[in-house]
Tab-separated table of C-alpha atoms and ligand atoms in Angstrom:
chain	number	residue	atom	x	y	z
A	99	MET	CA	-19.161	-31.676	-23.928
A	100	MET	CA	-21.045	-31.984	-20.457
A	101	PHE	CA	-22.234	-28.679	-19.493
A	102	ASP	CA	-21.508	-28.174	-16.091
A	103	ALA	CA	-22.302	-24.628	-14.885
A	104	GLU	CA	-20.559	-25.207	-10.927
A	105	LYS	CA	-17.059	-25.797	-13.160
A	106	ILE	CA	-18.218	-22.887	-14.833
A	107	ARG	CA	-18.587	-20.616	-11.950
A	108	LYS	CA	-14.778	-20.903	-10.885
A	109	ASP	CA	-13.839	-18.986	-13.840
A	110	PHE	CA	-15.705	-15.974	-12.953
A	111	PRO	CA	-14.160	-14.672	-9.856
A	112	ILE	CA	-17.024	-12.179	-9.024
A	113	LEU	CA	-19.341	-14.678	-8.112
A	114	ASP	CA	-17.356	-15.274	-5.185
A	115	VAL	CA	-18.205	-11.758	-3.650
A	116	HIS	CA	-20.946	-11.537	-0.865
A	117	VAL	CA	-23.708	-9.039	-0.984
A	118	ASN	CA	-24.958	-8.130	2.369
A	119	GLY	CA	-23.410	-11.240	3.885
A	120	LYS	CA	-24.960	-13.117	1.649
A	121	ARG	CA	-23.361	-14.733	-1.310
A	122	LEU	CA	-24.006	-13.071	-4.796
A	123	VAL	CA	-26.634	-14.297	-7.070
A	124	TYR	CA	-26.539	-12.666	-10.131
A	125	LEU	CA	-29.364	-12.546	-12.510
A	126	ASP	CA	-29.114	-8.849	-13.968
A	127	ASN	CA	-27.260	-10.401	-17.093
A	128	ALA	CA	-29.221	-8.947	-19.996
A	129	ALA	CA	-28.214	-5.343	-18.836
A	130	THR	CA	-24.327	-6.726	-18.595
A	131	THR	CA	-22.576	-10.289	-17.972
A	132	GLN	CA	-19.873	-11.072	-15.525
A	133	LYS	CA	-16.394	-11.597	-17.080
A	134	PRO	CA	-14.445	-15.087	-16.677
A	135	LYS	CA	-10.858	-15.023	-15.402
A	136	ARG	CA	-9.562	-15.271	-18.869
A	137	VAL	CA	-10.997	-12.333	-20.313
A	138	ILE	CA	-9.625	-10.228	-17.357
A	139	ASP	CA	-6.351	-12.125	-17.892
A	140	ALA	CA	-5.910	-11.186	-21.287
A	141	LEU	CA	-6.714	-7.453	-20.411
A	142	VAL	CA	-3.978	-7.725	-18.075
A	143	LYS	CA	-2.361	-9.266	-20.362
A	144	TYR	CA	-2.670	-6.584	-22.711
A	145	TYR	CA	-1.252	-3.929	-20.975
A	146	SER	CA	1.266	-5.700	-19.368
A	147	GLU	CA	2.862	-7.018	-22.525
A	148	GLU	CA	1.428	-5.735	-25.546
A	149	ASN	CA	-0.467	-1.866	-25.516
A	150	SER	CA	0.511	0.090	-27.966
A	151	ASN	CA	-1.203	1.966	-30.921
A	152	VAL	CA	-2.743	0.539	-33.916
A	153	HIS	CA	-1.787	0.877	-37.656
A	154	ARG	CA	0.391	3.490	-37.216
A	155	GLY	CA	3.964	2.414	-36.371
A	156	VAL	CA	6.202	0.141	-37.818
A	157	HIS	CA	7.671	-0.798	-34.294
A	158	PHE	CA	7.489	-4.248	-32.613
A	159	LEU	CA	4.554	-3.409	-30.275
A	160	SER	CA	2.419	-1.468	-32.677
A	161	ASP	CA	2.657	-4.058	-35.022
A	162	LYS	CA	2.176	-6.490	-32.509
A	163	ALA	CA	-1.811	-4.838	-31.321
A	164	THR	CA	-2.069	-4.228	-34.572
A	165	THR	CA	-1.994	-7.960	-35.513
A	166	LEU	CA	-4.262	-8.642	-32.525
A	167	TYR	CA	-6.914	-5.885	-32.989
A	168	GLU	CA	-7.093	-7.499	-36.667
A	169	ASN	CA	-6.986	-10.992	-35.948
A	170	SER	CA	-9.470	-10.079	-32.985
A	171	ARG	CA	-12.168	-8.735	-36.028
A	172	LYS	CA	-11.351	-12.293	-37.763
A	173	THR	CA	-12.094	-14.522	-34.861
A	174	ILE	CA	-15.567	-12.343	-34.494
A	175	ALA	CA	-16.440	-12.666	-37.715
A	176	GLU	CA	-16.257	-16.260	-37.947
A	177	PHE	CA	-18.491	-16.430	-34.797
A	178	ILE	CA	-21.772	-14.575	-36.545
A	179	ASN	CA	-20.268	-15.709	-39.949
A	180	ALA	CA	-19.937	-13.071	-41.540
A	181	GLY	CA	-18.415	-13.135	-45.242
A	182	LYS	CA	-15.117	-10.733	-44.603
A	183	PRO	CA	-13.458	-9.309	-41.374
A	184	GLU	CA	-13.984	-5.628	-43.235
A	185	GLU	CA	-17.876	-6.237	-42.622
A	186	LEU	CA	-17.073	-5.913	-38.707
A	187	ILE	CA	-16.928	-2.017	-37.581
A	188	PHE	CA	-15.719	-2.204	-33.932
A	189	VAL	CA	-17.996	0.884	-31.938
A	190	ARG	CA	-18.753	1.106	-28.571
A	191	GLY	CA	-21.445	-0.789	-27.935
A	192	THR	CA	-25.344	-1.626	-29.899
A	193	THR	CA	-26.058	1.685	-28.985
A	194	GLU	CA	-23.585	3.237	-31.302
A	195	ALA	CA	-23.842	1.004	-33.728
A	196	ILE	CA	-27.517	1.475	-34.535
A	197	ASN	CA	-26.401	5.333	-34.278
A	198	LEU	CA	-23.808	4.593	-37.064
A	199	VAL	CA	-26.186	3.345	-39.317
A	200	ALA	CA	-28.935	5.736	-38.522
A	201	SER	CA	-27.003	8.303	-39.229
A	202	SER	CA	-25.115	7.574	-42.351
A	203	TYR	CA	-27.007	4.927	-44.108
A	204	GLY	CA	-30.304	7.021	-43.037
A	205	GLU	CA	-28.711	9.877	-44.717
A	206	VAL	CA	-28.440	8.651	-48.069
A	207	SER	CA	-31.279	6.300	-47.943
A	208	VAL	CA	-33.909	8.130	-46.412
A	209	GLY	CA	-35.985	10.897	-47.793
A	210	THR	CA	-39.020	12.914	-47.090
A	211	GLY	CA	-41.912	10.569	-46.774
A	212	ASP	CA	-40.433	7.828	-46.091
A	213	GLU	CA	-40.912	5.349	-43.705
A	214	VAL	CA	-38.925	3.616	-41.137
A	215	ILE	CA	-40.494	0.617	-39.169
A	216	VAL	CA	-39.463	-0.349	-35.641
A	217	SER	CA	-41.374	-2.889	-33.201
A	218	HIS	CA	-42.880	-2.068	-29.372
A	219	LEU	CA	-40.460	-4.350	-28.403
A	220	GLU	CA	-37.470	-2.685	-28.883
A	221	HIS	CA	-34.624	-0.943	-26.522
A	222	HIS	CA	-34.671	2.952	-26.426
A	223	SER	CA	-31.284	2.276	-28.398
A	224	ASN	CA	-33.330	1.079	-31.541
A	225	ILE	CA	-36.042	3.639	-31.174
A	226	VAL	CA	-34.262	6.988	-30.737
A	227	PRO	CA	-31.641	7.294	-33.380
A	228	TRP	CA	-34.606	6.596	-36.035
A	229	GLN	CA	-36.950	9.209	-34.091
A	230	ILE	CA	-33.781	11.431	-34.747
A	231	LEU	CA	-33.242	10.383	-38.435
A	232	CYS	CA	-36.716	10.455	-39.353
A	233	GLU	CA	-36.942	14.055	-37.893
A	234	ARG	CA	-34.209	15.220	-39.818
A	235	LYS	CA	-35.394	13.844	-42.987
A	236	GLY	CA	-39.361	14.635	-42.635
A	237	ALA	CA	-39.727	10.696	-42.741
A	238	SER	CA	-42.074	8.502	-40.458
A	239	LEU	CA	-41.446	5.792	-38.110
A	240	LYS	CA	-44.255	3.182	-37.948
A	241	VAL	CA	-44.503	-0.067	-35.626
A	242	ILE	CA	-44.657	-3.151	-35.516
A	243	PRO	CA	-47.298	-4.055	-32.588
A	244	VAL	CA	-47.004	-6.708	-29.838
A	245	ASN	CA	-49.888	-8.914	-28.482
A	246	ASP	CA	-50.637	-9.867	-24.676
A	247	SER	CA	-48.024	-12.664	-24.870
A	248	GLY	CA	-45.155	-10.381	-25.987
A	249	GLU	CA	-44.972	-11.503	-29.368
A	250	LEU	CA	-44.907	-9.275	-32.773
A	251	ASP	CA	-48.112	-9.267	-34.673
A	252	ILE	CA	-46.147	-9.995	-38.245
A	253	GLU	CA	-49.317	-10.051	-39.957
A	254	ALA	CA	-49.697	-6.418	-38.879
A	255	TYR	CA	-45.910	-6.134	-40.238
A	256	ARG	CA	-46.531	-7.315	-43.303
A	257	LYS	CA	-49.373	-4.264	-43.570
A	258	LEU	CA	-46.863	-1.799	-42.521
A	259	LEU	CA	-44.878	-2.516	-45.594
A	260	SER	CA	-44.244	-0.763	-48.767
A	261	SER	CA	-41.996	1.069	-51.204
A	262	ARG	CA	-42.057	4.371	-49.105
A	263	THR	CA	-40.254	1.372	-46.400
A	264	LYS	CA	-36.667	2.055	-46.381
A	265	ILE	CA	-35.194	0.801	-43.187
A	266	VAL	CA	-36.505	-2.178	-40.595
A	267	ALA	CA	-34.652	-2.120	-37.447
A	268	VAL	CA	-35.788	-5.054	-34.863
A	269	ASN	CA	-34.033	-7.001	-32.169
A	270	GLN	CA	-33.758	-10.514	-31.874
A	271	ILE	CA	-34.587	-10.755	-28.646
A	272	SER	CA	-36.198	-8.704	-26.197
A	273	ASN	CA	-34.140	-7.834	-23.013
A	274	SER	CA	-37.458	-6.943	-20.990
A	275	LEU	CA	-39.639	-10.040	-22.035
A	276	GLY	CA	-37.103	-12.520	-23.588
A	277	THR	CA	-39.271	-12.921	-26.649
A	278	VAL	CA	-37.142	-14.655	-29.847
A	279	ASN	CA	-38.503	-12.562	-32.625
A	280	PRO	CA	-38.815	-13.986	-35.894
A	281	VAL	CA	-35.843	-12.637	-37.704
A	282	ARG	CA	-35.456	-14.768	-40.623
A	283	GLU	CA	-38.829	-13.968	-41.468
A	284	ILE	CA	-39.185	-10.372	-41.040
A	285	ILE	CA	-35.635	-10.164	-43.007
A	286	ARG	CA	-37.160	-11.654	-45.945
A	287	GLN	CA	-40.612	-9.827	-45.759
A	288	ALA	CA	-38.707	-6.451	-45.575
A	289	HIS	CA	-36.202	-7.488	-48.781
A	290	ASP	CA	-39.494	-8.768	-50.652
A	291	ALA	CA	-40.377	-4.761	-50.248
A	292	GLY	CA	-37.462	-3.521	-50.778
A	293	ALA	CA	-36.026	-2.605	-47.887
A	294	VAL	CA	-33.187	-3.324	-45.185
A	295	VAL	CA	-32.560	-4.687	-42.217
A	296	LEU	CA	-30.854	-4.036	-39.030
A	297	ILE	CA	-31.067	-6.734	-36.258
A	298	ASP	CA	-30.396	-5.468	-32.695
A	299	GLY	CA	-28.387	-8.615	-31.788
A	300	ALA	CA	-27.031	-7.217	-28.058
A	301	GLN	CA	-29.704	-10.128	-26.114
A	302	ALA	CA	-28.924	-12.825	-29.161
A	303	VAL	CA	-24.828	-13.337	-29.310
A	304	GLN	CA	-24.549	-15.070	-25.898
A	305	HIS	CA	-28.235	-17.157	-25.860
A	306	SER	CA	-28.342	-18.539	-29.513
A	307	ASN	CA	-26.107	-19.340	-32.835
A	308	VAL	CA	-26.441	-16.187	-34.771
A	309	ASP	CA	-25.351	-16.353	-38.837
A	310	VAL	CA	-25.574	-13.346	-40.239
A	311	ARG	CA	-24.971	-14.229	-43.913
A	312	GLU	CA	-27.775	-17.383	-43.132
A	313	LEU	CA	-30.248	-14.444	-41.677
A	314	ASP	CA	-29.394	-12.037	-44.506
A	315	ALA	CA	-29.083	-9.731	-42.236
A	316	ASP	CA	-27.822	-6.422	-43.970
A	317	PHE	CA	-26.616	-4.713	-40.709
A	318	TYR	CA	-26.277	-6.544	-36.976
A	319	ALA	CA	-25.507	-4.783	-34.191
A	320	PHE	CA	-24.395	-5.878	-30.444
A	321	SER	CA	-22.366	-5.270	-27.542
A	322	GLY	CA	-19.144	-7.203	-25.539
A	323	HIS	CA	-20.330	-6.383	-22.132
A	324	LYS	CA	-23.289	-8.535	-23.173
A	325	MET	CA	-21.135	-11.447	-23.806
A	326	TYR	CA	-18.812	-11.853	-21.202
A	327	GLY	CA	-16.718	-9.312	-22.737
A	328	PRO	CA	-15.579	-5.725	-21.393
A	329	THR	CA	-17.448	-2.875	-21.864
A	330	GLY	CA	-16.778	-0.053	-24.267
A	331	ILE	CA	-16.488	-2.340	-27.248
A	332	GLY	CA	-19.314	-3.770	-30.134
A	333	ILE	CA	-19.894	-4.876	-33.518
A	334	LEU	CA	-21.490	-3.335	-36.136
A	335	TYR	CA	-21.895	-5.864	-38.988
A	336	GLY	CA	-22.910	-4.433	-42.428
A	337	LYS	CA	-22.772	-5.674	-45.744
A	338	GLU	CA	-19.598	-4.648	-47.698
A	339	LYS	CA	-22.007	-3.357	-50.563
A	340	LEU	CA	-23.762	-1.005	-47.843
A	341	LEU	CA	-20.860	-0.098	-45.877
A	342	ASP	CA	-19.140	0.833	-49.313
A	343	SER	CA	-22.192	2.949	-50.450
A	344	MET	CA	-21.970	4.659	-47.033
A	345	PRO	CA	-20.654	8.060	-45.879
A	346	PRO	CA	-18.259	8.399	-42.874
A	347	TYR	CA	-19.875	8.302	-39.284
A	348	GLN	CA	-17.000	10.064	-37.715
A	349	GLY	CA	-14.131	11.954	-39.519
A	350	GLY	CA	-10.579	11.909	-37.663
A	351	GLY	CA	-7.523	9.485	-37.953
A	352	ASP	CA	-7.100	6.305	-39.436
A	353	MET	CA	-10.711	6.369	-41.486
A	354	ILE	CA	-8.616	8.796	-44.129
A	355	LYS	CA	-6.501	7.705	-46.708
A	356	ASN	CA	-5.160	11.415	-47.892
A	357	VAL	CA	-6.012	14.505	-46.136
A	358	SER	CA	-5.833	18.048	-47.944
A	359	PHE	CA	-7.641	21.575	-47.255
A	360	GLU	CA	-8.801	21.457	-50.652
A	361	LYS	CA	-10.509	17.902	-50.673
A	362	THR	CA	-9.884	14.577	-48.091
A	363	THR	CA	-9.969	10.960	-49.230
A	364	TYR	CA	-11.589	8.418	-46.971
A	365	ASN	CA	-9.782	4.254	-46.066
A	366	GLU	CA	-11.622	1.543	-47.236
A	367	LEU	CA	-13.408	-0.825	-45.039
A	368	PRO	CA	-13.905	-1.365	-42.050
A	369	TYR	CA	-11.392	1.486	-41.456
A	370	LYS	CA	-13.397	4.477	-42.987
A	371	PHE	CA	-15.802	3.612	-39.981
A	372	GLU	CA	-13.541	3.836	-37.088
A	373	ALA	CA	-12.149	7.519	-36.839
A	374	GLY	CA	-9.481	7.731	-33.759
A	375	THR	CA	-7.947	5.249	-31.514
A	376	PRO	CA	-10.532	2.409	-31.010
A	377	ASP	CA	-10.594	1.151	-27.768
A	378	ILE	CA	-7.963	-1.458	-28.906
A	379	SER	CA	-7.697	-4.011	-25.597
A	380	GLY	CA	-11.925	-4.081	-25.698
A	381	ALA	CA	-11.346	-5.306	-29.174
A	382	ILE	CA	-8.685	-7.885	-28.613
A	383	VAL	CA	-10.320	-9.219	-25.066
A	384	LEU	CA	-13.837	-9.499	-26.654
A	385	SER	CA	-12.266	-12.535	-29.003
A	386	GLU	CA	-11.125	-13.905	-25.917
A	387	ALA	CA	-14.222	-13.824	-24.602
A	388	VAL	CA	-16.186	-15.219	-28.103
A	389	LYS	CA	-12.979	-18.002	-27.426
A	390	TYR	CA	-14.399	-19.133	-24.152
A	391	ILE	CA	-18.281	-18.988	-25.153
A	392	LYS	CA	-17.403	-21.149	-28.611
A	393	GLU	CA	-15.415	-23.826	-26.339
A	394	ILE	CA	-18.104	-24.077	-24.283
A	395	GLY	CA	-20.433	-24.582	-26.843
A	396	ILE	CA	-23.786	-21.566	-27.234
A	397	GLU	CA	-25.991	-25.172	-27.917
A	398	ASN	CA	-24.881	-26.170	-24.720
A	399	ILE	CA	-25.149	-22.523	-22.725
A	400	ALA	CA	-28.776	-22.204	-24.741
A	401	GLY	CA	-30.114	-25.619	-23.503
A	402	HIS	CA	-28.436	-24.812	-19.592
A	403	GLU	CA	-30.260	-21.185	-19.517
A	404	ARG	CA	-33.492	-23.123	-21.074
A	405	GLU	CA	-34.009	-25.509	-18.354
A	406	LEU	CA	-33.362	-22.530	-15.774
A	407	LEU	CA	-35.584	-20.528	-17.260
A	408	GLU	CA	-38.870	-23.376	-17.334
A	409	TYR	CA	-37.449	-23.904	-13.903
A	410	GLY	CA	-37.753	-20.732	-12.675
A	411	THR	CA	-40.773	-20.132	-14.164
A	412	SER	CA	-43.262	-22.904	-13.306
A	413	LYS	CA	-42.062	-22.180	-9.479
A	414	LEU	CA	-42.542	-18.545	-9.597
A	415	SER	CA	-46.036	-19.012	-11.189
A	416	GLU	CA	-46.676	-21.310	-7.595
A	417	ILE	CA	-46.503	-17.927	-5.647
A	418	ASP	CA	-49.905	-16.452	-4.929
A	419	GLY	CA	-50.378	-12.911	-6.619
A	420	PHE	CA	-46.870	-13.817	-9.373
A	421	ARG	CA	-47.918	-12.423	-12.727
A	422	LEU	CA	-45.235	-13.045	-15.553
A	423	VAL	CA	-44.962	-10.278	-18.203
A	424	GLY	CA	-44.149	-11.877	-21.873
A	425	ASN	CA	-45.082	-15.453	-22.195
A	426	ALA	CA	-44.417	-15.762	-25.795
A	427	LYS	CA	-44.093	-19.402	-27.488
A	428	GLU	CA	-40.319	-18.920	-28.226
A	429	LYS	CA	-38.240	-17.360	-25.026
A	430	ALA	CA	-35.044	-16.868	-24.031
A	431	SER	CA	-33.382	-16.653	-20.812
A	432	VAL	CA	-35.751	-13.216	-18.973
A	433	ILE	CA	-38.226	-14.018	-16.305
A	434	SER	CA	-40.520	-10.369	-16.298
A	435	PHE	CA	-42.632	-10.269	-13.350
A	436	LEU	CA	-44.789	-8.574	-11.122
A	437	LEU	CA	-45.981	-9.201	-7.435
A	438	ASP	CA	-49.546	-7.638	-7.255
A	439	GLY	CA	-50.109	-4.562	-5.553
A	440	ILE	CA	-46.111	-4.601	-5.007
A	441	HIS	CA	-43.714	-1.879	-6.826
A	442	PRO	CA	-41.001	-3.480	-8.914
A	443	TYR	CA	-38.666	-1.240	-7.135
A	444	ASP	CA	-39.601	-2.703	-3.796
A	445	THR	CA	-39.499	-6.450	-4.823
A	446	GLY	CA	-36.030	-5.420	-6.245
A	447	ALA	CA	-34.845	-3.936	-2.742
A	448	ILE	CA	-35.845	-6.889	-0.674
A	449	LEU	CA	-33.986	-9.026	-2.680
A	450	ASP	CA	-30.772	-7.606	-3.073
A	451	LYS	CA	-31.096	-7.602	0.830
A	452	THR	CA	-30.619	-11.307	-0.055
A	453	GLY	CA	-28.067	-11.222	-2.153
A	454	ILE	CA	-29.859	-10.812	-5.189
A	455	ALA	CA	-29.319	-8.676	-8.047
A	456	VAL	CA	-32.304	-8.385	-10.305
A	457	ARG	CA	-32.913	-5.474	-12.627
A	458	THR	CA	-36.098	-3.782	-11.822
A	459	GLY	CA	-38.256	-0.674	-13.611
A	460	LEU	CA	-38.061	0.155	-17.388
A	461	HIS	CA	-35.344	-2.234	-18.685
A	462	CYS	CA	-34.888	0.915	-21.289
A	463	THR	CA	-38.216	0.059	-22.999
A	464	GLU	CA	-40.690	2.858	-21.993
A	465	PRO	CA	-43.070	2.433	-24.955
A	466	LEU	CA	-43.557	-1.238	-23.887
A	467	MET	CA	-43.974	-0.810	-20.498
A	468	LYS	CA	-46.434	1.635	-21.492
A	469	ARG	CA	-48.658	-1.049	-23.422
A	470	PHE	CA	-49.029	-3.336	-20.921
A	471	GLY	CA	-49.922	-0.266	-18.486
A	472	ILE	CA	-47.186	-1.387	-15.850
A	473	PRO	CA	-44.783	1.305	-14.210
A	474	GLY	CA	-41.797	-1.895	-15.149
A	475	THR	CA	-40.902	-5.105	-14.043
A	476	VAL	CA	-39.137	-7.113	-11.742
A	477	ARG	CA	-36.820	-8.943	-13.889
A	478	ALA	CA	-34.616	-11.862	-13.752
A	479	SER	CA	-32.275	-12.181	-16.870
A	480	ILE	CA	-30.242	-15.656	-16.980
A	481	ALA	CA	-26.508	-16.587	-18.032
A	482	MET	CA	-24.505	-20.130	-18.316
A	483	TYR	CA	-23.259	-19.812	-14.750
A	484	ASN	CA	-26.416	-19.351	-13.413
A	485	THR	CA	-27.419	-22.464	-11.200
A	486	LYS	CA	-30.918	-24.362	-10.310
A	487	GLU	CA	-30.181	-23.123	-6.549
A	488	GLU	CA	-29.787	-19.958	-7.424
A	489	ILE	CA	-32.976	-20.114	-9.434
A	490	ASP	CA	-34.273	-21.169	-5.814
A	491	ALA	CA	-33.099	-18.437	-3.872
A	492	LEU	CA	-34.563	-15.999	-6.196
A	493	VAL	CA	-38.150	-17.674	-5.732
A	494	ASN	CA	-37.592	-17.857	-1.939
A	495	GLY	CA	-37.019	-13.987	-2.003
A	496	VAL	CA	-39.616	-13.709	-4.032
A	497	ILE	CA	-41.769	-15.566	-1.314
A	498	LYS	CA	-40.451	-12.950	1.629
A	499	ALA	CA	-40.739	-10.066	-0.671
A	500	LYS	CA	-44.514	-10.606	-1.334
A	501	LYS	CA	-44.851	-11.383	2.846
A	502	MET	CA	-42.933	-8.231	3.807
A	503	LEU	CA	-44.590	-5.775	1.213
A	504	SER	CA	-48.382	-7.439	0.945
B	828	PLP	N1	-30.117	-3.480	-27.341
B	828	PLP	C1	-30.725	-4.253	-26.545
B	828	PLP	C2	-32.185	-5.469	-26.967
B	828	PLP	C3	-30.397	-4.040	-25.341
B	828	PLP	O1	-30.497	-5.096	-24.252
B	828	PLP	C4	-29.611	-2.797	-24.709
B	828	PLP	C5	-29.053	-2.904	-23.638
B	828	PLP	O2	-29.254	-3.225	-22.569
B	828	PLP	C6	-29.044	-2.290	-26.149
B	828	PLP	C7	-29.994	-2.396	-27.233
B	828	PLP	C8	-27.883	-1.200	-25.871
B	828	PLP	O3	-26.781	-1.588	-25.699
B	828	PLP	P1	-25.372	-0.551	-25.128
B	828	PLP	O4	-25.864	0.156	-23.990
B	828	PLP	O5	-24.494	-2.003	-24.533
B	828	PLP	O6	-25.467	-0.043	-26.382
């Protein structure tokens, strides 16, 4: 299929919105993506025609909702090439997925004197759950350093690994800088040291082909809302053997087999980790987003985004005082930058006046910003529906911001 961003834009009603009298230029896709009409329609259809609780009733609608919910699990399992749908747990998002693993797998695998490794590039969601675990268990957190380009120091990582390492948790693509990390190599080395690996794929599933079995990832986490799906739903993938060995994360309905006051037994996978009524509509609608991505083709999406990344980086770099933060050799579609002597919030506010939505600040990566000695960045993050004209608008907006603020 020929990639046609203009045609794709027509699928996203919100792109017609005007902001401050200007047509919206939405470049805050790493925070959350917009939703195509078929995803919105699927949500309306669910509540108009299919709504019921799952796994609980014998009636028509309950059966229908349960089938749709479980079919969605299958569709998403295929999308990341999981071995079985039962290896996918529906959670609220990446943050909950990581907390689940830190809390449950951490409980049985990490003890006093053990170590957990994260990287300097991590989102707070992939730092704080591990800090809480380490505090609880008397373990220590080790950090893979980054170089000035925003790439992980793999040699330093190798030296951090030891028999004390129990868990390595790193992202596949950095939300702040766009760095694509060599996760296959990271996983291989961790496995050689006897550790398991959680990959934070929040910024990867919507930009690249993810194959959890080829990666040999033990756990893989991502959020629906960053991949053209709804908020409130995400996925934790885990190898069956590991998930089976873990204690429940939360107690309640659906996660039990039998309950008595003397002894309660737990349900099998994946229900053991899905306590209470799940986000049924979110789970069902997420599969619609996955089907949409598959129809357009992740390679086509990645190719288009790469073109815009290169175009935007080169155009912006011509502006006097423009400083790119993060120029890894392998990068996804994030342009993080500063203008000399200008606070990122001020640049962001001027861009907003011209209808351009970018993110400013720490991007939930405070340690990384400290590492670079900066108060944050302006971040333009690109999705499949962005165009060259929008990148030109960004460049003009940045030139205007610089004139007004310097
Ligand atoms: N990890 C990364 C790399 C992210 O970019 C984000 C969100 O920005 C998260 C984790 C947290 O995702 P969520 O807020 O959807 O749980």
